[in-house]
Coordinates of C-alpha atoms in Angstrom, one line a residue:
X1 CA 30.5 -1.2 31.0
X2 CA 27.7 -1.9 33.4
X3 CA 24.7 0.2 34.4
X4 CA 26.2 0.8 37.4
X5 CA 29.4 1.8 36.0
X6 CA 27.7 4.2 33.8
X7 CA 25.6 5.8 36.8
X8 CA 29.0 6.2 38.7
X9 CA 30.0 7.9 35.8
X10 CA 27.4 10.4 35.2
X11 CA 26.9 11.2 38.9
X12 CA 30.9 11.7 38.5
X13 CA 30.3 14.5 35.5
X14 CA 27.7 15.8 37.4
X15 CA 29.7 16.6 40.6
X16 CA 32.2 18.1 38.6
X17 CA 30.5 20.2 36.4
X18 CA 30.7 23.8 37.4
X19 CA 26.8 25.3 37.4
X20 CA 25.7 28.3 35.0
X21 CA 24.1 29.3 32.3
X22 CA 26.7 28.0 29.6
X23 CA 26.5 24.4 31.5
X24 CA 22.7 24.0 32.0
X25 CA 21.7 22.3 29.0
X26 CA 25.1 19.7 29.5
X27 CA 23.4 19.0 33.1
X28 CA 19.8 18.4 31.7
X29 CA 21.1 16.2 29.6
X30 CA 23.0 14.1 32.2
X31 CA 20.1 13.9 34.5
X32 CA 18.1 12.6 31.7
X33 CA 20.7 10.2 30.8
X34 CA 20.6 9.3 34.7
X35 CA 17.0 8.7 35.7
X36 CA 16.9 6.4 32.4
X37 CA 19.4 4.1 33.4
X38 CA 18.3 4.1 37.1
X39 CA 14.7 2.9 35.9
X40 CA 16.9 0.4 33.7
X41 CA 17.8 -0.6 37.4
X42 CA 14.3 -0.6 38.9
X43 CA 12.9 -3.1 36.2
X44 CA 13.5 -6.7 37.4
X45 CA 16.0 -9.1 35.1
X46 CA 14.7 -10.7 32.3
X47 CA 16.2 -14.2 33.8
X48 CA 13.5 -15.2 36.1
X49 CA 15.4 -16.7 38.7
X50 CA 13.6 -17.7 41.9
X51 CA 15.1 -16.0 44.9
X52 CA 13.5 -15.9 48.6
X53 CA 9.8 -14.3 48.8
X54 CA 10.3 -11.0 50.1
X55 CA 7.0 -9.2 49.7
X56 CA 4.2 -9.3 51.8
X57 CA 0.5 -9.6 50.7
X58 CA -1.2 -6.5 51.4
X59 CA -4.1 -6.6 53.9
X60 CA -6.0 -4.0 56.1
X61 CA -6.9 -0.5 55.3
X62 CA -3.9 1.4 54.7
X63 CA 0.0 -0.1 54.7
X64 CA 3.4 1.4 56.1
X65 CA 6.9 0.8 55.7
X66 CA 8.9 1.3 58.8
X67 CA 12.7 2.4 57.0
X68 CA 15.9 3.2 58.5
X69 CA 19.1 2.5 59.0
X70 CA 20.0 -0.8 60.8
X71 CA 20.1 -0.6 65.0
X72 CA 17.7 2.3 65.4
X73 CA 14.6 0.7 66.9
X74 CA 12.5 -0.7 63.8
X75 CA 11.9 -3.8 65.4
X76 CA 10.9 -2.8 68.7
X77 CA 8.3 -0.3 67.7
X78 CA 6.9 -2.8 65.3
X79 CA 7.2 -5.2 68.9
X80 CA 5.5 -2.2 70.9
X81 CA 2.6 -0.8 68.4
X82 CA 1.5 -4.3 67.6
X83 CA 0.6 -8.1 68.9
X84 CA 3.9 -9.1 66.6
X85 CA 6.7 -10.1 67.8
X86 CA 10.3 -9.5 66.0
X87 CA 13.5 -10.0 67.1
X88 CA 15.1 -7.1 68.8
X89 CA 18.9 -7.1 69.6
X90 CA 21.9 -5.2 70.2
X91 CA 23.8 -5.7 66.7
X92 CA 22.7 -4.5 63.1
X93 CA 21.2 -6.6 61.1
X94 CA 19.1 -8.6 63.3
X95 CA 16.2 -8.0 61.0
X96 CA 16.9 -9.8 57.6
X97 CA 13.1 -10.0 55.8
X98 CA 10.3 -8.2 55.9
X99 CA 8.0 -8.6 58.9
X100 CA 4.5 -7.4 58.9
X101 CA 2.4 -6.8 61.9
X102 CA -1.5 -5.0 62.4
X103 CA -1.8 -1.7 64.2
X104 CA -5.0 -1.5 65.5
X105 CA -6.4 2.1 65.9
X106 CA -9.6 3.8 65.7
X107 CA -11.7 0.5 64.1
X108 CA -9.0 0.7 61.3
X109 CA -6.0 -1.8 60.8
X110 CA -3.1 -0.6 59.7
X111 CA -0.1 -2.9 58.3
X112 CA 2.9 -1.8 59.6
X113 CA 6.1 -3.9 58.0
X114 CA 9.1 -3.9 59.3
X115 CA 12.2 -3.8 56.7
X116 CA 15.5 -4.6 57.0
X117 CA 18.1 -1.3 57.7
X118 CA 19.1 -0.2 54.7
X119 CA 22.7 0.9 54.2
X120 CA 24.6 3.4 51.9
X121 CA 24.1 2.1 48.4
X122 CA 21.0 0.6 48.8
X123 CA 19.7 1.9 45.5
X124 CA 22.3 -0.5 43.7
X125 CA 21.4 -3.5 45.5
X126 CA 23.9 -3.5 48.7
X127 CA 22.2 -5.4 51.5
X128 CA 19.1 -6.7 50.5
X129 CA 18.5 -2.6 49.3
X130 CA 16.8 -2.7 46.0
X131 CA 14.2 -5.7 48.0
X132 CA 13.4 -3.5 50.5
X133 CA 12.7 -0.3 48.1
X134 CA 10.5 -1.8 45.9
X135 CA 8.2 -2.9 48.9
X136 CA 8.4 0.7 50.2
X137 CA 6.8 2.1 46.7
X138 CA 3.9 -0.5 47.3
X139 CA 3.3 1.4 50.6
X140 CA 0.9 4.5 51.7
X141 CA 3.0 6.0 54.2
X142 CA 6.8 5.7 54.6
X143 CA 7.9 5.6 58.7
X144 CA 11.4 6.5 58.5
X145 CA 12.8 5.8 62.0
X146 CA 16.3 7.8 62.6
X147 CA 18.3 7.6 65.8
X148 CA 18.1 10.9 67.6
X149 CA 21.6 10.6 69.0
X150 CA 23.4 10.2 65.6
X151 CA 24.0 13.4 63.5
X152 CA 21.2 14.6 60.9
X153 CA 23.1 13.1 58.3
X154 CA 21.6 9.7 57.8
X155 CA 18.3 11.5 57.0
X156 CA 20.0 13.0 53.6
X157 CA 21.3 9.8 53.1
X158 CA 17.9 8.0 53.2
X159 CA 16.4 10.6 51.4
X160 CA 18.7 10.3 48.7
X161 CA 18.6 6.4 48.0
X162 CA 14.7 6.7 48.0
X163 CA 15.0 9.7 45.7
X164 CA 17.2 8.1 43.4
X165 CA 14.9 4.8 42.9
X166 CA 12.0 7.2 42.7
X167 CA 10.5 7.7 45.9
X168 CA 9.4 11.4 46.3
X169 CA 8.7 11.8 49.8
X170 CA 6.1 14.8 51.1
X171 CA 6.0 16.0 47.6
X172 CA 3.3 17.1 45.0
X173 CA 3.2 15.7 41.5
X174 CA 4.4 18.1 39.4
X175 CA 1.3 19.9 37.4
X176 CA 2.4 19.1 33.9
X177 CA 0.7 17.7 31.1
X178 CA 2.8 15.7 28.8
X179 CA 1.3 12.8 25.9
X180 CA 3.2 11.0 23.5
X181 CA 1.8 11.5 19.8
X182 CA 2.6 9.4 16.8
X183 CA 3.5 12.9 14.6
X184 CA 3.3 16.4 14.4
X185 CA 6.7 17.2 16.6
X186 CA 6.9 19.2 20.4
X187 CA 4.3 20.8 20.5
X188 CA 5.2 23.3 23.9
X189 CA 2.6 25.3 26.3
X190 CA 2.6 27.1 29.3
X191 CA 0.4 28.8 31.3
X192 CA 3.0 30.5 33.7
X193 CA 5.8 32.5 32.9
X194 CA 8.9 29.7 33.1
X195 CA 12.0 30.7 35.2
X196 CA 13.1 27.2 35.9
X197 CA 13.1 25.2 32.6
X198 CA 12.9 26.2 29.2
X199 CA 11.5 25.0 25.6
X200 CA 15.2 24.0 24.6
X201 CA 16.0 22.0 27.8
X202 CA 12.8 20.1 27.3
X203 CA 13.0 19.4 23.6
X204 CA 16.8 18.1 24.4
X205 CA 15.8 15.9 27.5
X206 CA 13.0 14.3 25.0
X207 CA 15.7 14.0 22.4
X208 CA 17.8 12.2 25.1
X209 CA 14.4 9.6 25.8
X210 CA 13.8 9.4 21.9
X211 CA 10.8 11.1 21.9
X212 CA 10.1 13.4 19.1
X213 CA 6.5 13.8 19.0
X214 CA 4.8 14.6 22.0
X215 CA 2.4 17.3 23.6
X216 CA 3.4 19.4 26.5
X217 CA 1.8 21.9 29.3
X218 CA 3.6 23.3 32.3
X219 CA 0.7 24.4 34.4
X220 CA 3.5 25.5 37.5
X221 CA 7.0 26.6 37.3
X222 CA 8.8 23.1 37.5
X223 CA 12.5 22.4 37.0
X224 CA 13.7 20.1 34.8
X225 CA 14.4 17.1 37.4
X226 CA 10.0 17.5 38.0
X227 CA 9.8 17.2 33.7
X228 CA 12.1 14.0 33.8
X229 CA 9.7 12.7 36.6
X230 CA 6.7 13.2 34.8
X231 CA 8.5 11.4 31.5
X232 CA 9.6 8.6 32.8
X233 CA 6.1 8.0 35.1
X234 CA 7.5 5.0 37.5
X235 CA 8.1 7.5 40.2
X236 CA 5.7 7.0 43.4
X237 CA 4.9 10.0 46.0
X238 CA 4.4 8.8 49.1
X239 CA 4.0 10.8 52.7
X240 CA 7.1 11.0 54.9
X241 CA 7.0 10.7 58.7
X242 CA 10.6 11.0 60.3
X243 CA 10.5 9.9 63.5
X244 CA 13.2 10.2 66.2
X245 CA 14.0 7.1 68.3
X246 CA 15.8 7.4 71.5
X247 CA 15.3 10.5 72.7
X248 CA 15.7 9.5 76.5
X249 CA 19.5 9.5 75.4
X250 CA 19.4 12.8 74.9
X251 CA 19.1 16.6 76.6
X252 CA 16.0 18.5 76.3
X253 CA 16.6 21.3 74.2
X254 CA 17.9 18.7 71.2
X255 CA 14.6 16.8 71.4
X256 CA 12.2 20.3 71.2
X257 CA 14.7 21.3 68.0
X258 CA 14.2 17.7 66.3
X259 CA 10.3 18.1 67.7
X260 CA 10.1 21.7 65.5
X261 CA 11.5 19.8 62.2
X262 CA 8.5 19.7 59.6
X263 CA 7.2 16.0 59.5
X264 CA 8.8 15.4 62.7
X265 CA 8.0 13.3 65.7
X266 CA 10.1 12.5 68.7
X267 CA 9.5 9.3 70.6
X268 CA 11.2 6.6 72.6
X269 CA 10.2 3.2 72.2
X270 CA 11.9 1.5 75.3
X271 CA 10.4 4.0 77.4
X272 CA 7.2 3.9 75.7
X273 CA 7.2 8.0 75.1
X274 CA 5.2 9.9 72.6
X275 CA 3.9 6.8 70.7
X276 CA 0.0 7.9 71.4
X277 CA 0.8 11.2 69.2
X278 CA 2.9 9.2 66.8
X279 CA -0.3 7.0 66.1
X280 CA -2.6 10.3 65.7
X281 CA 0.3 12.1 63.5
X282 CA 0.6 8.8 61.3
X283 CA -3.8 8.5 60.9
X284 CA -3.7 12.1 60.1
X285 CA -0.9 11.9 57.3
X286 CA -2.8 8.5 56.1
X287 CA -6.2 10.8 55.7
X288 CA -8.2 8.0 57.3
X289 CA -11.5 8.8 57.8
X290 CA -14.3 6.6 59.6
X291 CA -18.3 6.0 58.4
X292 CA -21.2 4.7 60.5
X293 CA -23.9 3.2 58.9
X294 CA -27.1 2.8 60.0
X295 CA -30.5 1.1 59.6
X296 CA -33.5 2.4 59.3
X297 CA -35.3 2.8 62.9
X298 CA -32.8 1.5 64.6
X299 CA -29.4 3.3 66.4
X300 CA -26.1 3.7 64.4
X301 CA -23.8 1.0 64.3
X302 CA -20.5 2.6 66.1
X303 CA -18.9 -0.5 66.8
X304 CA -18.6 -1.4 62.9
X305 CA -17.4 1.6 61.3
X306 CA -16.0 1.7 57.3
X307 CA -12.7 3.1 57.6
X308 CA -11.9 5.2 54.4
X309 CA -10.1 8.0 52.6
X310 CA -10.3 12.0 52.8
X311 CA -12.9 13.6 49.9
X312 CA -15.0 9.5 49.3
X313 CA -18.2 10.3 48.4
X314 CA -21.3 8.3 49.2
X315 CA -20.5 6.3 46.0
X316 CA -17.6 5.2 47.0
X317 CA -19.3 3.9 50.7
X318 CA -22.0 2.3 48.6
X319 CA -19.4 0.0 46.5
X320 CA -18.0 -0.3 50.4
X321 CA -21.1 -2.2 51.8
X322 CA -21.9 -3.9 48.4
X323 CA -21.1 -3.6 45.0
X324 CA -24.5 -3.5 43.8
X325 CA -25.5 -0.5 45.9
X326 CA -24.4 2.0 43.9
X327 CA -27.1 0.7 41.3
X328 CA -30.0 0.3 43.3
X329 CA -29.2 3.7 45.2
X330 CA -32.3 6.6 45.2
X331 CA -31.0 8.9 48.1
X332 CA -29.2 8.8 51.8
X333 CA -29.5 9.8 54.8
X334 CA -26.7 11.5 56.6
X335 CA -25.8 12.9 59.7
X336 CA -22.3 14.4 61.1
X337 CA -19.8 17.4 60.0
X338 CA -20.8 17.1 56.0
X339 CA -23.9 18.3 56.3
X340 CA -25.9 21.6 56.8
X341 CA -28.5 20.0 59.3
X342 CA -28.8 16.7 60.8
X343 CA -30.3 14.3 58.8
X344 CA -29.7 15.6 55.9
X345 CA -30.9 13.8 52.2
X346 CA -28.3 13.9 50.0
X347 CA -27.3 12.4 46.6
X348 CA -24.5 9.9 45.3
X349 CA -21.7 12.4 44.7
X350 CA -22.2 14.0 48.2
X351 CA -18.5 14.3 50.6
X352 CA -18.7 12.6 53.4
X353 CA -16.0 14.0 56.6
X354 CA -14.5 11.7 59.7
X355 CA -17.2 10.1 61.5
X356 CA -20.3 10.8 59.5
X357 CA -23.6 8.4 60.1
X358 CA -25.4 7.1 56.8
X359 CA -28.5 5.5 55.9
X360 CA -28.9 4.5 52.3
X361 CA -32.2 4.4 50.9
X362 CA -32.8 2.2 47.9
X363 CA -35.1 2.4 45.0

């Protein structure tokens, strides 16, 4: 019996199992038992056969993964946002690797690949699936494109596929601490009263991975899926934009429904509509933030800026210039939305917000 055989299986006991108090353990167990084989799955075959390069070196600041199901307009929003140029037609399938193109925005460049649709099943390898996963866990943002004239359901069906190779998508890690220890047993904490998961169901789905010594600490109310998660560690949270293509196909009051959908934005690319807000939603959800530098006695250079993260601190924009910065570094100059008064001297740890203007003084 294959892996995939024995996921069919489980996913089969798990559909039929009735839900209650009496079952709840029996289901913990399963769902162990499932996330183990599926990151069985996930890890490549030992026979290193060669196949067709697939992946694409990652360059500029920040990377995202346009996903979606084939024939909903991948192609020609990576044609429309960028200087690339990928082929656009009528059928599915038309895309059959990944294609990478630049969006340039705001001094920063953002790689935007375009993936091949993925189809129902795409977590057990049907059409090119498990390829284009594993490049969308090496991304920062995840573009799922969806085709505002087909019903809602192909976004649970996307959402499931990523979930079940572990993509969590607009979610939080779950707070809990958990080490492996050579002896001593479970040793169990939690700071929170636990309505969700119990002591029991996380001994047995530690039993289920073979681990009998080990240190836990639920610092939030998690249930037992967010424990497996946080045993098994391969699973990647990533931001989720959904955005509706072709809404020019549709009436009105549908588009200002999809428009009110949390992480929802409605555009058209063959009409060019909305893609100017897409572009701000999508720097936004990246937390992209620019710094000026600036040289002593002369004007800040605004053409050049350092494009960043949310919460860097001048550290971080020291090892940005030059590595050996951060060494030779006595205090800086800033001025800009992070500081009290304009210039402000500040340290090394100081935070540094959107659009700030350094100067770094040296020893």
């Amino acid at each position: 019996m294959g892996i995939l055989e024995k996921i069919a299986e489980i996913e089969r006991e798990i559909a039929r199992t009735q839900k209650n108090k009496a079952t709840e353990y029996h289901l913990g167990l399963l769902k162990a038992k499932l996330a183990k084989y599926r990151s069985q799955l996930l890890e490549p075959s030992k026979k290193g056969e060669k196949g067709e390069g697939f992946d694409v070196l990652k360059s500029g600041d920040a990377r995202v993964a346009l996903i979606g199901f084939p024939s909903v307009g991948k192609s020609t929003m990576l044609s429309t946002l960028t200087k690339t140029e990928s082929e656009a037609a009528n059928y599915e399938f038309t895309t059959l690797t990944c294609i990478p193109g630049v969006i340039e925005y705001q001094g920063a460049n953002i790689q935007l690949l375009d993936l091949p649709g993925i189809i129902e099943g795409a977590a057990q390898g049907k059409g090119r699936g498990r390829q284009v996963i594993a490049v969308a866990r090496t991304a920062d943002l995840v573009l799922m494109m969806l085709d505002a004239t087909k019903p809602n359901v192909h976004r649970e069906l996307l959402e499931r596929e990523l979930e079940s190779v572990g993509i969590r998508l607009n979610k939080r890690k779950p707070n809990i601490y958990f080490k492996q220890k050579k002896g001593g047993g479970l040793s169990f904490n939690s700071t929170c009263a636990l309505t969700r998961c119990s002591e029991k169901m996380v001994q047995m789905i530690l039993h289920s991975f073979k681990i009998f010594n080990a240190e836990v600490l639920f610092r939030e109310d998690c249930t037992e899926d967010e424990f497996i998660d946080v045993v098994t560690a391969n699973r990647v949270y990533l931001p989720c934009l959904y955005v509706y293509n072709k809404i020019d196909q549709i009436s009105i009051e549908e588009v200002d429904r999809l428009a009110k959908q949390p992480h929802s934005i409605v555009v058209s690319c063959n009409m060019k509509l909305n893609l100017d807000y897409m572009l701000e939603a999508l720097w936004e959800a990246l937390q992209l933030i620019r710094v000026y530098t600036k040289k002593p006695g002369a004007p800040p250079d605004f053409d050049d800026g350092l494009i960043l993260r949310k919460g860097v601190s001048v550290e971080h924009v020291c090892h940005a210039i030059h590595r050996t910065l951060a060494a030779q570094f006595k205090y800086a100059l800033v001025w800009g939305t992070s500081t009290k008064y304009s210039p402000q001297r500040v340290g090394i740890a100081h935070v540094m917000a959107d659009e700030d203007v350094i100067q770094v003084v040296k020893k």
